[in-house]
């Protein structure tokens, strides 16, 4: 082997060692940066990446719900179960099983996904469909949604019919079809 080849081999070896030392030195910094960046990931963005997956949600005031995640929007999601559909407030979700490892940042969401809970409730009210409004405290209101306000929904329930106003902040989920 010529001395030039030995010199280049020696320099290549030094360069590889320097690269390995640099990588080893930066590994903790990169891991810390990754942890710091991950704290910006919201539950809604993980759920958005989980659309069309079968999930199990633990919902305050309701319990365990299982079904296919059909839609995620601003503050709510639509879970299609075998016997009924559920509009679930994201704030009421305590745990999720089966979610994607990915996340879809809000800037990549469609304009339809920016519609709030009121939009979904107005659709149910327009359909005149009976539903069950489940509250965070475990209470429920059986009836039809009548009108939807800025931060509440009117539920027409009982015989004789009476109107109950339910604040959005008290809603855990809305079961669109009774079992």
mmCIF file of C-alpha atoms in Angstrom:
data_model
loop_
_atom_site.group_PDB
_atom_site.id
_atom_site.type_symbol
_atom_site.label_atom_id
_atom_site.label_comp_id
_atom_site.label_asym_id
_atom_site.label_seq_id
_atom_site.Cartn_x
_atom_site.Cartn_y
_atom_site.Cartn_z
ATOM 1 C CA UNK A 1 0.000 0.000 0.000
ATOM 2 C CA UNK A 2 1.410 3.416 -0.950
ATOM 3 C CA UNK A 3 1.995 5.968 1.761
ATOM 4 C CA UNK A 4 -0.687 8.234 0.234
ATOM 5 C CA UNK A 5 -3.242 5.441 0.564
ATOM 6 C CA UNK A 6 -2.210 4.887 4.191
ATOM 7 C CA UNK A 7 -2.501 8.618 4.886
ATOM 8 C CA UNK A 8 -5.968 8.844 3.296
ATOM 9 C CA UNK A 9 -7.095 5.714 5.158
ATOM 10 C CA UNK A 10 -5.805 7.242 8.418
ATOM 11 C CA UNK A 11 -7.592 10.560 7.692
ATOM 12 C CA UNK A 12 -10.810 8.710 6.759
ATOM 13 C CA UNK A 13 -10.588 6.790 10.033
ATOM 14 C CA UNK A 14 -10.072 10.043 11.989
ATOM 15 C CA UNK A 15 -13.032 11.612 10.197
ATOM 16 C CA UNK A 16 -15.259 8.623 11.027
ATOM 17 C CA UNK A 17 -14.200 8.760 14.690
ATOM 18 C CA UNK A 18 -14.848 12.506 14.841
ATOM 19 C CA UNK A 19 -18.289 11.980 13.289
ATOM 20 C CA UNK A 20 -19.105 9.240 15.803
ATOM 21 C CA UNK A 21 -17.969 11.434 18.714
ATOM 22 C CA UNK A 22 -20.022 14.351 17.349
ATOM 23 C CA UNK A 23 -23.102 12.126 16.996
ATOM 24 C CA UNK A 24 -22.638 10.723 20.506
ATOM 25 C CA UNK A 25 -22.216 14.250 21.884
ATOM 26 C CA UNK A 26 -25.382 15.520 20.100
ATOM 27 C CA UNK A 27 -27.601 12.518 20.925
ATOM 28 C CA UNK A 28 -28.745 13.859 24.330
ATOM 29 C CA UNK A 29 -29.356 17.304 22.814
ATOM 30 C CA UNK A 30 -31.446 15.824 20.009
ATOM 31 C CA UNK A 31 -33.419 13.673 22.447
ATOM 32 C CA UNK A 32 -34.088 16.739 24.603
ATOM 33 C CA UNK A 33 -35.153 18.741 21.546
ATOM 34 C CA UNK A 34 -37.479 15.918 20.486
ATOM 35 C CA UNK A 35 -39.083 15.867 23.968
ATOM 36 C CA UNK A 36 -39.432 19.655 23.895
ATOM 37 C CA UNK A 37 -41.061 19.615 20.470
ATOM 38 C CA UNK A 38 -43.427 16.783 21.410
ATOM 39 C CA UNK A 39 -44.921 18.875 24.194
ATOM 40 C CA UNK A 40 -46.486 20.973 21.422
ATOM 41 C CA UNK A 41 -48.511 17.976 20.135
ATOM 42 C CA UNK A 42 -52.181 18.200 21.157
ATOM 43 C CA UNK A 43 -54.622 15.317 21.582
ATOM 44 C CA UNK A 44 -56.714 16.714 18.731
ATOM 45 C CA UNK A 45 -53.769 16.446 16.317
ATOM 46 C CA UNK A 46 -53.146 12.822 17.279
ATOM 47 C CA UNK A 47 -56.861 12.093 16.835
ATOM 48 C CA UNK A 48 -56.865 13.808 13.424
ATOM 49 C CA UNK A 49 -54.175 11.348 12.312
ATOM 50 C CA UNK A 50 -56.387 8.529 13.651
ATOM 51 C CA UNK A 51 -59.426 9.224 11.459
ATOM 52 C CA UNK A 52 -60.778 5.948 9.998
ATOM 53 C CA UNK A 53 -59.178 3.885 12.778
ATOM 54 C CA UNK A 54 -61.082 1.853 15.375
ATOM 55 C CA UNK A 55 -60.578 3.523 18.740
ATOM 56 C CA UNK A 56 -61.687 3.064 22.309
ATOM 57 C CA UNK A 57 -62.383 6.294 24.195
ATOM 58 C CA UNK A 58 -62.835 6.684 27.931
ATOM 59 C CA UNK A 59 -65.225 9.629 28.286
ATOM 60 C CA UNK A 60 -66.016 11.443 31.522
ATOM 61 C CA UNK A 61 -69.624 10.954 32.593
ATOM 62 C CA UNK A 62 -70.212 8.292 29.928
ATOM 63 C CA UNK A 63 -67.622 5.527 30.252
ATOM 64 C CA UNK A 64 -65.989 3.510 27.493
ATOM 65 C CA UNK A 65 -67.006 4.077 23.877
ATOM 66 C CA UNK A 66 -65.679 2.018 20.979
ATOM 67 C CA UNK A 67 -66.019 2.641 17.273
ATOM 68 C CA UNK A 68 -64.495 4.064 14.135
ATOM 69 C CA UNK A 69 -63.289 7.640 14.371
ATOM 70 C CA UNK A 70 -64.993 9.364 11.444
ATOM 71 C CA UNK A 71 -64.282 13.035 12.022
ATOM 72 C CA UNK A 72 -62.253 15.352 14.231
ATOM 73 C CA UNK A 73 -63.007 19.041 14.419
ATOM 74 C CA UNK A 74 -62.474 22.018 16.700
ATOM 75 C CA UNK A 75 -63.265 20.673 20.175
ATOM 76 C CA UNK A 76 -65.149 17.514 19.176
ATOM 77 C CA UNK A 77 -64.970 14.252 17.291
ATOM 78 C CA UNK A 78 -67.449 11.834 15.719
ATOM 79 C CA UNK A 79 -67.172 8.189 16.740
ATOM 80 C CA UNK A 80 -69.310 5.721 14.755
ATOM 81 C CA UNK A 81 -70.277 2.728 16.856
ATOM 82 C CA UNK A 82 -72.125 -0.421 15.859
ATOM 83 C CA UNK A 83 -75.487 0.745 17.248
ATOM 84 C CA UNK A 84 -75.135 4.534 17.490
ATOM 85 C CA UNK A 85 -72.950 7.474 16.605
ATOM 86 C CA UNK A 86 -71.343 9.673 19.229
ATOM 87 C CA UNK A 87 -70.349 13.308 19.099
ATOM 88 C CA UNK A 88 -67.710 13.536 21.838
ATOM 89 C CA UNK A 89 -66.272 16.752 23.255
ATOM 90 C CA UNK A 90 -62.484 16.458 23.231
ATOM 91 C CA UNK A 91 -62.369 18.047 26.694
ATOM 92 C CA UNK A 92 -64.355 15.060 28.040
ATOM 93 C CA UNK A 93 -61.926 12.438 26.696
ATOM 94 C CA UNK A 94 -59.877 10.944 29.514
ATOM 95 C CA UNK A 95 -58.037 8.201 27.572
ATOM 96 C CA UNK A 96 -57.690 6.863 24.019
ATOM 97 C CA UNK A 97 -56.657 3.394 22.855
ATOM 98 C CA UNK A 98 -55.728 2.551 19.277
ATOM 99 C CA UNK A 99 -54.627 6.035 18.149
ATOM 100 C CA UNK A 100 -52.098 6.588 15.390
ATOM 101 C CA UNK A 101 -48.490 7.312 16.346
ATOM 102 C CA UNK A 102 -48.607 10.300 14.015
ATOM 103 C CA UNK A 103 -50.120 13.739 14.447
ATOM 104 C CA UNK A 104 -51.643 16.126 11.905
ATOM 105 C CA UNK A 105 -50.965 19.764 12.841
ATOM 106 C CA UNK A 106 -53.974 22.086 12.879
ATOM 107 C CA UNK A 107 -52.569 24.152 10.001
ATOM 108 C CA UNK A 108 -53.054 21.076 7.779
ATOM 109 C CA UNK A 109 -56.720 20.591 8.764
ATOM 110 C CA UNK A 110 -59.453 21.258 6.234
ATOM 111 C CA UNK A 111 -61.745 24.256 6.781
ATOM 112 C CA UNK A 112 -64.566 21.823 7.683
ATOM 113 C CA UNK A 113 -62.469 20.540 10.597
ATOM 114 C CA UNK A 114 -62.428 24.055 12.041
ATOM 115 C CA UNK A 115 -66.186 23.929 12.717
ATOM 116 C CA UNK A 116 -67.020 23.866 16.407
ATOM 117 C CA UNK A 117 -69.353 21.738 18.488
ATOM 118 C CA UNK A 118 -72.285 24.047 17.743
ATOM 119 C CA UNK A 119 -72.097 23.144 14.065
ATOM 120 C CA UNK A 120 -72.422 19.413 14.797
ATOM 121 C CA UNK A 121 -75.278 20.013 17.237
ATOM 122 C CA UNK A 122 -77.104 22.257 14.719
ATOM 123 C CA UNK A 123 -76.981 19.415 12.219
ATOM 124 C CA UNK A 124 -78.658 17.103 14.743
ATOM 125 C CA UNK A 125 -81.225 19.792 15.594
ATOM 126 C CA UNK A 126 -82.020 20.323 11.893
ATOM 127 C CA UNK A 127 -82.558 16.579 11.462
ATOM 128 C CA UNK A 128 -84.991 16.534 14.396
ATOM 129 C CA UNK A 129 -83.479 13.218 15.432
ATOM 130 C CA UNK A 130 -83.895 11.969 18.992
ATOM 131 C CA UNK A 131 -80.636 11.853 20.874
ATOM 132 C CA UNK A 132 -79.203 11.560 24.344
ATOM 133 C CA UNK A 133 -77.077 14.397 25.690
ATOM 134 C CA UNK A 134 -74.658 12.951 28.254
ATOM 135 C CA UNK A 135 -73.249 15.372 30.820
ATOM 136 C CA UNK A 136 -69.813 15.251 32.415
ATOM 137 C CA UNK A 137 -71.423 14.546 35.804
ATOM 138 C CA UNK A 138 -73.089 11.390 34.457
ATOM 139 C CA UNK A 139 -76.540 12.957 34.024
ATOM 140 C CA UNK A 140 -78.343 12.764 30.712
ATOM 141 C CA UNK A 141 -81.113 14.393 28.749
ATOM 142 C CA UNK A 142 -83.204 12.281 26.346
ATOM 143 C CA UNK A 143 -85.001 14.158 23.610
ATOM 144 C CA UNK A 144 -84.556 16.150 20.457
ATOM 145 C CA UNK A 145 -82.252 19.097 20.069
ATOM 146 C CA UNK A 146 -84.317 22.169 19.343
ATOM 147 C CA UNK A 147 -82.010 25.158 18.970
ATOM 148 C CA UNK A 148 -78.311 25.719 19.432
ATOM 149 C CA UNK A 149 -76.953 28.855 21.071
ATOM 150 C CA UNK A 150 -73.449 30.245 21.326
ATOM 151 C CA UNK A 151 -72.526 28.142 24.365
ATOM 152 C CA UNK A 152 -75.577 25.970 25.039
ATOM 153 C CA UNK A 153 -78.076 23.662 23.367
ATOM 154 C CA UNK A 154 -81.840 23.404 23.947
ATOM 155 C CA UNK A 155 -83.081 19.864 24.527
ATOM 156 C CA UNK A 156 -86.800 19.208 24.178
ATOM 157 C CA UNK A 157 -87.484 16.300 26.527
ATOM 158 C CA UNK A 158 -90.188 14.524 28.493
ATOM 159 C CA UNK A 159 -93.979 14.340 28.415
ATOM 160 C CA UNK A 160 -95.265 16.965 28.635
ATOM 161 C CA UNK A 161 -92.401 18.405 26.618
ATOM 162 C CA UNK A 162 -90.147 20.858 28.384
ATOM 163 C CA UNK A 163 -87.042 22.697 27.222
ATOM 164 C CA UNK A 164 -83.777 22.162 29.089
ATOM 165 C CA UNK A 165 -80.759 24.339 28.362
ATOM 166 C CA UNK A 166 -77.485 22.427 28.551
ATOM 167 C CA UNK A 167 -74.202 24.360 28.562
ATOM 168 C CA UNK A 168 -71.528 23.113 26.166
ATOM 169 C CA UNK A 169 -69.082 22.991 29.070
ATOM 170 C CA UNK A 170 -71.344 20.432 30.790
ATOM 171 C CA UNK A 171 -71.651 18.184 27.715
ATOM 172 C CA UNK A 172 -69.496 15.063 27.562
ATOM 173 C CA UNK A 173 -71.030 13.431 24.493
ATOM 174 C CA UNK A 174 -74.156 13.293 22.394
ATOM 175 C CA UNK A 175 -75.472 9.896 21.387
ATOM 176 C CA UNK A 176 -77.200 10.442 18.069
ATOM 177 C CA UNK A 177 -79.226 7.218 17.987
ATOM 178 C CA UNK A 178 -80.516 5.316 20.972
ATOM 179 C CA UNK A 179 -79.531 1.704 21.334
#
